[in-house]
Each structure stands twice: as C-alpha cells, then as structure tokens.
XYZ file of N, CA and C in Angstrom:
684
model
N 0.842 -1.185 0.000
C 0.000 0.000 0.000
C 0.879 1.237 0.000
N 0.771 2.054 -1.047
C 1.462 3.338 -1.106
C 0.577 4.405 -0.483
N 1.156 5.211 0.378
C 0.371 6.249 1.026
C 1.278 7.311 1.620
N 0.631 8.399 2.035
C 1.324 9.456 2.754
C 0.658 9.586 4.112
N 1.447 9.820 5.134
C 0.929 9.909 6.491
C -0.110 11.021 6.640
N -0.027 12.071 5.843
C -0.971 13.183 5.961
C -2.157 13.063 5.012
N -2.254 11.970 4.275
C -3.380 11.736 3.362
C -4.560 11.185 4.154
N -5.668 11.930 4.272
C -6.780 11.479 5.118
C -7.455 10.211 4.630
N -7.500 10.005 3.326
C -8.103 8.777 2.816
C -7.180 7.590 3.077
N -5.872 7.841 3.097
C -4.916 6.772 3.395
C -5.081 6.265 4.829
N -5.272 7.188 5.761
C -5.384 6.788 7.157
C -6.517 5.812 7.397
N -7.683 6.109 6.821
C -8.827 5.215 7.018
C -8.678 3.956 6.171
N -8.050 4.067 4.995
C -7.896 2.891 4.135
C -6.942 1.875 4.735
N -5.841 2.330 5.366
C -4.946 1.362 5.981
C -5.645 0.642 7.127
N -6.546 1.335 7.827
C -7.323 0.692 8.892
C -8.238 -0.369 8.294
N -8.881 -0.035 7.169
C -9.762 -0.992 6.501
C -8.981 -2.186 5.961
N -7.790 -1.925 5.449
C -6.982 -3.008 4.898
C -6.605 -4.005 5.978
N -6.251 -3.523 7.129
C -5.897 -4.421 8.230
C -7.111 -5.244 8.659
N -8.285 -4.613 8.667
C -9.512 -5.345 8.992
C -9.810 -6.387 7.916
N -9.602 -6.014 6.649
C -9.884 -6.930 5.549
C -9.003 -8.170 5.633
N -7.745 -7.976 5.954
C -6.826 -9.115 6.080
C -7.294 -10.034 7.205
N -7.775 -9.441 8.301
C -8.255 -10.242 9.429
C -9.500 -11.040 9.050
N -10.327 -10.492 8.157
C -11.558 -11.166 7.752
C -11.329 -12.169 6.623
N -10.261 -11.979 5.859
C -9.995 -12.837 4.704
C -9.658 -14.254 5.171
N -10.213 -15.243 4.492
C -10.036 -16.637 4.898
C -8.572 -17.032 5.000
N -7.745 -16.502 4.100
C -6.326 -16.855 4.084
C -5.468 -15.685 4.589
N -6.038 -14.902 5.483
C -5.337 -13.721 5.970
C -4.004 -13.994 6.619
N -3.842 -15.215 7.185
C -2.567 -15.529 7.824
C -1.448 -15.692 6.810
N -1.797 -15.723 5.514
C -0.784 -15.829 4.464
C -0.615 -14.517 3.706
N -1.202 -13.451 4.242
C -1.111 -12.136 3.606
C -0.176 -11.240 4.412
N 0.722 -10.588 3.727
C 1.612 -9.617 4.367
C 1.312 -8.233 3.805
N 1.058 -7.280 4.694
C 0.806 -5.905 4.278
C 2.109 -5.120 4.375
N 2.512 -4.527 3.262
C 3.734 -3.732 3.221
C 3.359 -2.303 2.844
N 3.725 -1.362 3.680
C 3.471 0.054 3.411
C 4.651 0.648 2.640
N 4.331 1.494 1.672
C 5.365 2.162 0.881
C 5.064 3.656 0.801
N 6.097 4.422 0.513
C 6.016 5.881 0.593
C 5.585 6.547 -0.703
N 4.737 7.560 -0.537
C 4.287 8.388 -1.665
C 3.945 9.757 -1.082
N 4.771 10.740 -1.337
C 4.559 12.074 -0.775
C 3.602 12.865 -1.662
N 2.474 13.293 -1.092
C 1.445 13.961 -1.898
C 1.540 15.488 -1.881
N 2.149 16.064 -0.858
C 2.240 17.519 -0.772
C 3.673 17.959 -0.456
N 4.607 17.743 -1.360
C 6.010 18.086 -1.072
C 6.255 19.584 -0.926
N 5.343 20.407 -1.419
C 5.566 21.845 -1.373
C 5.052 22.559 -0.140
N 4.561 21.829 0.851
C 4.055 22.466 2.071
C 5.218 23.112 2.825
N 5.032 24.330 3.331
C 6.111 24.984 4.075
C 6.444 24.233 5.360
N 7.691 24.294 5.805
C 8.119 23.552 6.997
C 7.323 23.904 8.252
N 6.825 25.140 8.335
C 6.056 25.517 9.517
C 4.669 24.902 9.543
N 4.256 24.286 8.432
C 2.971 23.612 8.384
C 1.854 24.505 7.862
N 0.724 23.870 7.586
C -0.428 24.571 7.055
C -1.680 23.812 7.474
N -2.762 24.525 7.732
C -3.987 23.839 8.130
C -4.642 23.195 6.916
N -5.462 22.213 7.162
C -6.191 21.566 6.075
C -7.103 22.569 5.364
N -7.688 23.468 6.126
C -8.572 24.479 5.531
C -7.809 25.364 4.558
N -6.625 25.823 4.969
C -5.849 26.692 4.084
C -5.331 25.923 2.874
N -4.937 24.677 3.083
C -4.473 23.863 1.968
C -5.578 23.702 0.932
N -6.789 23.473 1.377
C -7.923 23.316 0.467
C -8.210 24.620 -0.270
N -8.136 25.719 0.442
C -8.357 27.015 -0.205
C -7.293 27.290 -1.260
N -6.057 26.935 -0.937
C -4.978 27.124 -1.913
C -5.213 26.305 -3.177
N -5.929 25.181 -3.033
C -6.232 24.321 -4.175
C -7.492 24.764 -4.911
N -8.083 25.889 -4.462
C -9.259 26.412 -5.139
C -10.582 25.887 -4.627
N -10.580 25.223 -3.485
C -11.814 24.688 -2.919
C -12.387 25.635 -1.883
N -13.691 25.609 -1.737
C -14.332 26.338 -0.654
C -14.333 25.463 0.590
N -14.581 26.070 1.732
C -14.659 25.295 2.968
C -15.784 24.266 2.879
N -16.896 24.658 2.274
C -18.030 23.739 2.130
C -17.656 22.532 1.272
N -16.920 22.760 0.200
C -16.495 21.662 -0.658
C -15.541 20.729 0.083
N -14.618 21.308 0.847
C -13.689 20.491 1.621
C -14.430 19.631 2.631
N -15.378 20.229 3.328
C -16.109 19.481 4.337
C -16.972 18.388 3.713
N -17.498 18.641 2.516
C -18.306 17.631 1.834
C -17.481 16.400 1.488
N -16.188 16.593 1.295
C -15.306 15.473 0.968
C -14.763 14.799 2.221
N -14.302 15.600 3.186
C -13.579 15.050 4.320
C -14.429 14.701 5.536
N -15.573 15.360 5.715
C -16.397 15.018 6.873
C -16.895 13.581 6.806
N -17.325 13.088 5.633
C -17.710 11.675 5.567
C -16.555 10.726 5.868
N -15.327 11.133 5.531
C -14.161 10.307 5.847
C -14.014 10.182 7.363
N -14.178 11.301 8.064
C -14.102 11.278 9.522
C -15.175 10.380 10.118
N -16.393 10.543 9.631
C -17.519 9.769 10.158
C -17.312 8.281 9.916
N -16.872 7.932 8.709
C -16.644 6.526 8.383
C -15.541 5.931 9.240
N -14.433 6.659 9.391
C -13.314 6.150 10.181
C -13.731 5.875 11.620
N -14.468 6.807 12.193
C -14.908 6.634 13.578
C -15.906 5.489 13.696
N -16.811 5.356 12.718
C -17.809 4.286 12.747
C -17.167 2.915 12.573
N -16.032 2.875 11.877
C -15.377 1.595 11.586
C -14.323 1.218 12.618
N -14.245 1.980 13.695
C -13.388 1.574 14.800
C -12.032 2.230 14.900
N -11.756 3.235 14.052
C -10.462 3.902 14.148
C -10.365 4.704 15.441
N -11.501 5.252 15.875
C -11.505 6.183 17.004
C -11.666 7.595 16.480
N -11.366 8.600 17.306
C -11.439 9.985 16.848
C -10.580 10.150 15.596
N -11.127 10.841 14.597
C -10.406 10.986 13.328
C -10.474 12.440 12.889
N -9.311 13.076 12.819
C -9.228 14.500 12.480
C -8.710 14.664 11.055
N -9.621 14.712 10.100
C -9.229 14.936 8.713
C -9.283 16.417 8.362
N -10.067 17.194 9.109
C -10.242 18.617 8.809
C -9.488 19.495 9.802
N -9.727 19.290 11.079
C -9.105 20.136 12.102
C -7.713 19.619 12.439
N -6.765 19.917 11.548
C -5.397 19.442 11.741
C -4.438 20.333 10.959
N -3.158 20.144 11.263
C -2.100 20.852 10.557
C -1.240 19.833 9.829
N -0.892 20.155 8.577
C -0.073 19.270 7.754
C 1.294 19.892 7.534
N 2.260 19.049 7.213
C 3.593 19.539 6.907
C 4.258 18.681 5.854
N 5.439 19.056 5.392
C 6.161 18.259 4.387
C 6.631 16.948 4.998
N 6.452 15.847 4.283
C 6.716 14.530 4.882
C 7.925 13.808 4.286
N 8.860 14.556 3.706
C 10.034 13.882 3.168
C 10.825 13.183 4.282
N 11.123 13.893 5.371
C 11.835 13.270 6.488
C 10.981 12.210 7.167
N 9.675 12.420 7.189
C 8.767 11.448 7.791
C 8.929 10.087 7.123
N 8.926 10.089 5.800
C 9.062 8.826 5.077
C 10.451 8.229 5.246
N 11.441 9.071 5.411
C 12.791 8.547 5.627
C 12.892 7.865 6.992
N 12.199 8.414 7.998
C 12.171 7.731 9.291
C 11.415 6.408 9.180
N 10.337 6.390 8.409
C 9.586 5.151 8.210
C 10.457 4.082 7.548
N 11.288 4.493 6.598
C 12.205 3.549 5.952
C 13.213 3.014 6.964
N 13.726 3.884 7.813
C 14.665 3.466 8.851
C 13.986 2.513 9.828
N 12.752 2.833 10.216
C 12.020 1.973 11.148
C 11.808 0.588 10.552
N 11.520 0.539 9.258
C 11.339 -0.745 8.592
C 12.612 -1.570 8.657
N 13.734 -0.950 8.395
C 15.014 -1.669 8.438
C 15.330 -2.165 9.844
N 14.797 -1.461 10.843
C 15.043 -1.847 12.230
C 13.975 -2.794 12.780
N 13.112 -3.299 11.908
C 12.088 -4.245 12.345
C 10.873 -3.622 12.973
N 10.645 -2.333 12.715
C 9.511 -1.616 13.313
C 8.555 -1.088 12.243
N 8.389 -1.860 11.178
C 7.597 -1.392 10.040
C 6.163 -1.042 10.439
N 5.447 -1.989 10.976
C 4.034 -1.759 11.279
C 3.846 -0.826 12.470
N 4.726 -0.933 13.465
C 4.625 -0.014 14.600
C 4.739 1.428 14.139
N 5.647 1.675 13.189
C 5.878 3.034 12.715
C 4.721 3.539 11.856
N 4.330 2.766 10.857
C 3.270 3.218 9.951
C 1.937 3.357 10.658
N 1.511 2.324 11.347
C 0.217 2.374 12.035
C 0.250 3.425 13.137
N 1.367 3.493 13.853
C 1.489 4.478 14.919
C 1.414 5.904 14.416
N 2.036 6.175 13.275
C 1.991 7.530 12.720
C 0.589 7.898 12.243
N -0.084 6.978 11.584
C -1.451 7.256 11.160
C -2.331 7.577 12.377
N -2.182 6.779 13.405
C -3.009 6.990 14.593
C -2.649 8.299 15.298
N -1.384 8.621 15.336
C -0.961 9.851 16.002
C -1.436 11.087 15.241
N -1.269 11.068 13.921
C -1.622 12.250 13.140
C -3.126 12.463 13.068
N -3.856 11.418 12.688
C -5.300 11.590 12.524
C -6.069 11.430 13.826
N -5.517 10.698 14.775
C -6.203 10.530 16.047
C -6.057 11.713 16.976
N -4.883 12.373 16.948
C -4.632 13.476 17.893
C -4.111 14.739 17.220
N -4.120 14.759 15.875
C -3.599 15.913 15.130
C -2.132 16.170 15.468
N -1.381 15.105 15.687
C 0.025 15.254 16.031
C 0.830 15.601 14.789
N 1.770 16.495 14.941
C 2.625 16.925 13.830
C 3.893 16.080 13.827
N 4.170 15.449 12.676
C 5.293 14.514 12.574
C 6.052 14.755 11.282
N 6.804 15.850 11.249
C 7.625 16.087 10.062
C 8.933 16.807 10.337
N 9.061 17.491 11.479
C 10.342 18.132 11.768
C 11.289 17.102 12.394
N 12.565 17.425 12.406
C 13.572 16.511 12.925
C 13.263 16.099 14.356
N 13.013 17.057 15.219
C 12.799 16.732 16.631
C 11.490 15.998 16.861
N 10.464 16.354 16.119
C 9.189 15.620 16.238
C 9.387 14.154 15.891
N 10.146 13.907 14.852
C 10.368 12.532 14.392
C 11.294 11.762 15.326
N 12.280 12.437 15.874
C 13.179 11.776 16.833
C 12.389 11.356 18.069
N 11.485 12.217 18.532
C 10.644 11.862 19.678
C 9.794 10.636 19.371
N 9.191 10.626 18.190
C 8.358 9.483 17.793
C 9.201 8.214 17.703
N 10.396 8.328 17.154
C 11.283 7.167 17.030
C 11.538 6.548 18.398
N 11.801 7.376 19.385
C 12.036 6.863 20.732
C 10.816 6.162 21.296
N 9.639 6.668 20.976
C 8.405 6.092 21.499
C 8.131 4.693 20.968
N 8.609 4.381 19.771
C 8.365 3.041 19.221
C 9.579 2.125 19.392
N 10.518 2.561 20.217
C 11.632 1.686 20.561
C 12.873 1.827 19.718
N 12.950 2.875 18.891
C 14.158 3.111 18.104
C 15.127 3.977 18.904
N 16.391 3.839 18.611
C 17.410 4.661 19.263
C 17.294 6.093 18.757
N 17.105 7.030 19.659
C 16.879 8.419 19.276
C 18.100 9.021 18.574
N 19.282 8.764 19.103
C 20.492 9.334 18.502
C 20.725 8.774 17.100
N 20.473 7.491 16.935
C 20.642 6.885 15.620
C 19.609 7.452 14.646
N 18.388 7.625 15.111
C 17.346 8.179 14.251
C 17.706 9.596 13.815
N 18.227 10.386 14.740
C 18.621 11.758 14.402
C 19.744 11.752 13.357
N 20.709 10.869 13.541
C 21.827 10.791 12.595
C 21.351 10.356 11.215
N 20.434 9.390 11.182
C 19.901 8.895 9.905
C 19.178 10.014 9.158
N 18.359 10.770 9.872
C 17.589 11.834 9.228
C 18.497 12.975 8.758
N 19.512 13.275 9.523
C 20.441 14.332 9.106
C 21.258 13.913 7.890
N 21.554 12.637 7.787
C 22.376 12.152 6.669
C 21.571 11.984 5.387
N 20.243 11.951 5.507
C 19.336 11.688 4.372
C 19.647 10.348 3.716
N 19.994 9.382 4.526
C 20.398 8.063 4.040
C 19.313 7.383 3.206
N 18.053 7.611 3.554
C 16.963 6.902 2.884
C 16.235 7.754 1.845
N 16.799 8.899 1.547
C 16.112 9.788 0.607
C 15.878 9.131 -0.752
N 16.886 8.500 -1.306
C 16.763 7.877 -2.623
C 15.766 6.723 -2.583
N 15.772 5.954 -1.516
C 14.840 4.828 -1.398
C 13.399 5.319 -1.416
N 13.132 6.388 -0.681
C 11.781 6.951 -0.634
C 11.364 7.453 -2.016
N 12.272 8.136 -2.690
C 11.972 8.651 -4.034
C 11.718 7.504 -5.010
N 12.490 6.432 -4.887
C 12.326 5.280 -5.779
C 10.980 4.594 -5.558
N 10.532 4.534 -4.302
C 9.241 3.902 -4.020
C 8.105 4.677 -4.692
N 8.171 5.991 -4.636
C 7.134 6.788 -5.269
C 7.189 6.648 -6.791
N 8.383 6.646 -7.332
C 8.535 6.506 -8.786
C 7.992 5.163 -9.254
N 8.191 4.133 -8.460
C 7.690 2.807 -8.827
C 6.168 2.801 -8.907
N 5.525 3.437 -7.946
C 4.064 3.503 -7.962
C 3.568 4.274 -9.179
N 4.235 5.369 -9.487
C 3.830 6.176 -10.636
C 4.016 5.414 -11.945
N 5.046 4.607 -12.013
C 5.262 3.785 -13.208
C 4.152 2.761 -13.392
N 3.529 2.359 -12.290
C 2.430 1.399 -12.356
C 1.079 2.084 -12.548
N 1.098 3.413 -12.670
C -0.137 4.132 -12.958
C -0.728 4.921 -11.821
N -0.054 5.003 -10.684
C -0.587 5.748 -9.550
C -0.459 7.249 -9.780
N -1.543 7.972 -9.549
C -1.535 9.428 -9.651
C -1.701 10.091 -8.284
N -1.893 9.295 -7.270
C -2.088 9.807 -5.922
C -2.175 8.654 -4.951
N -2.683 8.940 -3.765
C -2.774 7.923 -2.718
C -4.200 7.863 -2.180
N -4.594 6.711 -1.613
C -3.831 5.463 -1.494
C -3.787 4.690 -2.805
N -2.795 3.821 -2.916
C -2.629 2.971 -4.090
C -2.201 1.601 -3.584
N -3.051 0.607 -3.797
C -2.802 -0.738 -3.289
C -2.538 -1.687 -4.448
N -1.526 -2.490 -4.318
C -1.205 -3.496 -5.330
C -1.163 -4.860 -4.655
N -1.910 -5.813 -5.214
C -1.957 -7.165 -4.667
C -1.171 -8.101 -5.571
N -0.265 -8.832 -4.975
C 0.577 -9.788 -5.701
C 1.379 -9.137 -6.822
N 1.667 -7.864 -6.690
C 2.522 -7.187 -7.650
C 1.896 -6.874 -8.989
N 0.575 -7.177 -9.176
C -0.008 -6.956 -10.497
C -1.467 -6.520 -10.502
N -2.148 -6.563 -9.387
C -3.547 -6.134 -9.329
C -3.632 -4.845 -8.519
N -3.996 -3.753 -9.160
C -3.981 -2.456 -8.498
C -5.352 -1.960 -8.102
N -5.408 -1.248 -6.973
C -6.621 -0.587 -6.505
C -6.244 0.849 -6.189
N -6.781 1.782 -6.948
C -6.484 3.192 -6.721
C -7.582 3.872 -5.941
N -7.218 4.664 -4.949
C -8.209 5.381 -4.157
C -8.697 4.577 -2.972
N -9.513 5.234 -2.156
C -10.016 4.573 -0.966
C -11.214 3.685 -1.269
N -11.194 2.467 -0.762
C -12.313 1.539 -0.902
C -12.623 0.947 0.467
N -13.804 0.364 0.591
C -14.230 -0.188 1.863
C -13.653 -1.559 2.153
N -13.816 -1.992 3.394
C -13.315 -3.297 3.813
C -13.901 -4.440 2.986
N -15.222 -4.484 2.740
C -15.765 -5.591 1.934
C -15.138 -5.666 0.545
N -14.913 -4.509 -0.091
C -14.301 -4.507 -1.427
C -12.872 -5.032 -1.370
N -12.157 -4.719 -0.321
C -10.789 -5.215 -0.176
C -10.776 -6.737 0.038
N -11.726 -7.228 0.807
C -11.823 -8.678 1.008
C -12.130 -9.363 -0.323
N -13.077 -8.807 -1.080
C -13.426 -9.412 -2.375
C -12.239 -9.398 -3.327
N -11.465 -8.327 -3.288
C -10.289 -8.248 -4.155
C -9.288 -9.338 -3.803
N -9.066 -9.557 -2.517
C -8.138 -10.611 -2.109
C -8.661 -11.977 -2.482
N -9.969 -12.183 -2.340
C -10.561 -13.470 -2.714
C -10.387 -13.733 -4.209
N -10.606 -12.694 -5.013
C -10.479 -12.859 -6.460
C -9.039 -13.165 -6.859
N -8.110 -12.411 -6.291
C -6.701 -12.639 -6.629
C -6.270 -14.023 -6.165
N -6.721 -14.419 -4.983
C -6.369 -15.744 -4.472
C -6.868 -16.831 -5.421
N -8.116 -16.691 -5.861
C -8.700 -17.701 -6.747
C -7.980 -17.762 -8.094
N -7.503 -16.621 -8.572
C -6.856 -16.571 -9.877
C -5.406 -17.025 -9.849
N -4.770 -16.877 -8.723
C -3.328 -17.135 -8.671
C -2.955 -18.386 -7.900
N -3.894 -18.956 -7.123
C -3.595 -20.177 -6.379
C -4.343 -21.333 -7.010
N -3.647 -22.393 -7.424
C -4.329 -23.534 -8.031
C -5.245 -24.228 -7.030
N -6.347 -24.750 -7.554
C -7.268 -25.480 -6.689
C -6.611 -26.755 -6.188
N -6.957 -27.165 -4.979
C -6.400 -28.401 -4.431
C -7.010 -29.592 -5.154
N -6.184 -30.570 -5.520
C -6.702 -31.785 -6.139
C -7.270 -32.690 -5.056
N -8.345 -33.371 -5.390
C -8.987 -34.263 -4.435
C -8.670 -35.707 -4.820
N -7.947 -36.449 -4.020
C -7.584 -37.825 -4.355
C -8.802 -38.747 -4.342
N -8.702 -39.804 -5.135
C -9.781 -40.783 -5.174
C -9.796 -41.651 -3.914
N -8.755 -41.644 -3.197
C -8.657 -42.524 -2.044
C -7.849 -43.753 -2.417
N -8.229 -44.882 -1.870
C -7.471 -46.120 -2.076
C -8.088 -47.022 -3.149
N -9.162 -46.576 -3.785
C -9.836 -47.434 -4.759
C -9.169 -47.411 -6.124
N -9.823 -48.056 -7.117
C -9.328 -48.098 -8.480
C -9.297 -46.699 -9.081
N -8.335 -46.443 -9.989
C -8.204 -45.130 -10.613
C -7.952 -45.294 -12.104
N -8.420 -44.323 -12.891
C -8.150 -44.285 -14.311
C -7.306 -43.051 -14.596
N -6.243 -43.218 -15.357
C -5.344 -42.122 -15.660
C -5.813 -41.268 -16.811
N -5.110 -40.165 -17.036
C -5.457 -39.226 -18.099
C -5.384 -39.892 -19.468
N -4.441 -40.821 -19.661
C -4.266 -41.475 -20.953
C -5.303 -42.542 -21.245
N -6.201 -42.815 -20.320
C -7.260 -43.791 -20.573
C -7.078 -45.114 -19.867
N -5.886 -45.378 -19.341
C -5.645 -46.639 -18.677
C -6.183 -46.634 -17.262
N -6.664 -47.781 -16.845
C -7.184 -47.929 -15.487
C -6.406 -48.999 -14.760
N -6.287 -48.823 -13.442
C -5.539 -49.788 -12.671
C -6.125 -49.897 -11.285
N -5.916 -51.077 -10.685
C -6.392 -51.292 -9.319
C -5.312 -50.823 -8.354
C-alpha cells in the first residue's frame, strides 16, 4: 500500500486493509507492506492547516467538508476512534518517510506506519520536523540518537523517491494505491468488503485449486488406462 501519512483517505484505508486481512479466509498468508508516496512536497516547513491547503487548491470550505467530513464519520464508525481529517495541521513529509524507511530496516515497520497514522489523525500530532520525528522514534523503541543521525544524513532519501517513482510507473496518480501480488492495483479509498473481495479474487486466480484424491480405490489415468 502506497500512502502518505498526511493523506486522510490513506489513514482510514490502511485501517480498513488491516480489517480486511483479518476477515480474509487466508489472511494468515497475507503480508501488508506500506510504501512511501509524498502527496504535498511543497508544504512549508512551519505547516499549514487543512482548511488553508484546500483554499490554496481552489476549494471552498463547504467543498472540503463535503469530501472530508464523511471520511471522519466513516473512520470513527469503523473503529479507528477519533479521526481529524479537517481540524489538523499538515507539513512536508520527506523526512517522515525517511524515518519510516529506517524503522522498517530496524524491524519496526508496522509499529511506525500504524502508529503515525493513529498519532496524526487521532490526535492531530505533527510529525515532520527533525525533533518531532526523533521523539516518535524513541516512542516506538528506536534509538533516538541513531534516528537523528539517519535523518540528518538523508540516508533513505533515494529509497523513498524510488518507491514513489515505482508507484507512478504502475499508474498511480495519488494515494492510497494498493497493489496485490505485484499486479492487481486498486487506486483510491475503498471499503473493507471490497478489499476482502479483491483478495478473494486474486487468491482464486493465482492459487491452483487443491486436487482431491480418489482414495485407495481403483483409478483411471489421463491417458485412458485404469488400474487397481
């Protein structure tokens, strides 16, 4: 799943995806991997409110609320908890994704991604400056000094850029963007039932049906011969 931590549809979709995997019959054989896609690289470092961002894009407050208020309502109804898609501040997430890449390498992939979604949309927490990210790193069990050094060195910058380029090469124009088995894509936010159906369809198409043995009795082969 390609997404950005500040993408409101991504936050609720990752929650739905986790629920879908839990409901899917073969969910224990499904691995969810989060990948980076920065949607607002031009946001000033001091941050900007969702209302101002929408106005800058030519939307009225009423238009913004018509799009995002249902997202909040759905997220809360589906068990995410409090969901702040409108009353929040956004910032540039280049360093954010680099910390996520570092967390993944340190074995904290899901703790970092799920934790950031919950922190940002659940409490309107700001997670894009160096110190904000170092604090978060410590909270999920990463070494704070190492995290600070990694972010200052920009060690994961190219990896993050490559992940976004890969999604765009596959046809992604925004987030969320989900790819199943490397070849079946779902663009945009969809509900949990649709995600379950997608996994069922891909499973049926890519996993051969189990053969049912005749047991211990007589059998006839494909070539026409029969034997006891």
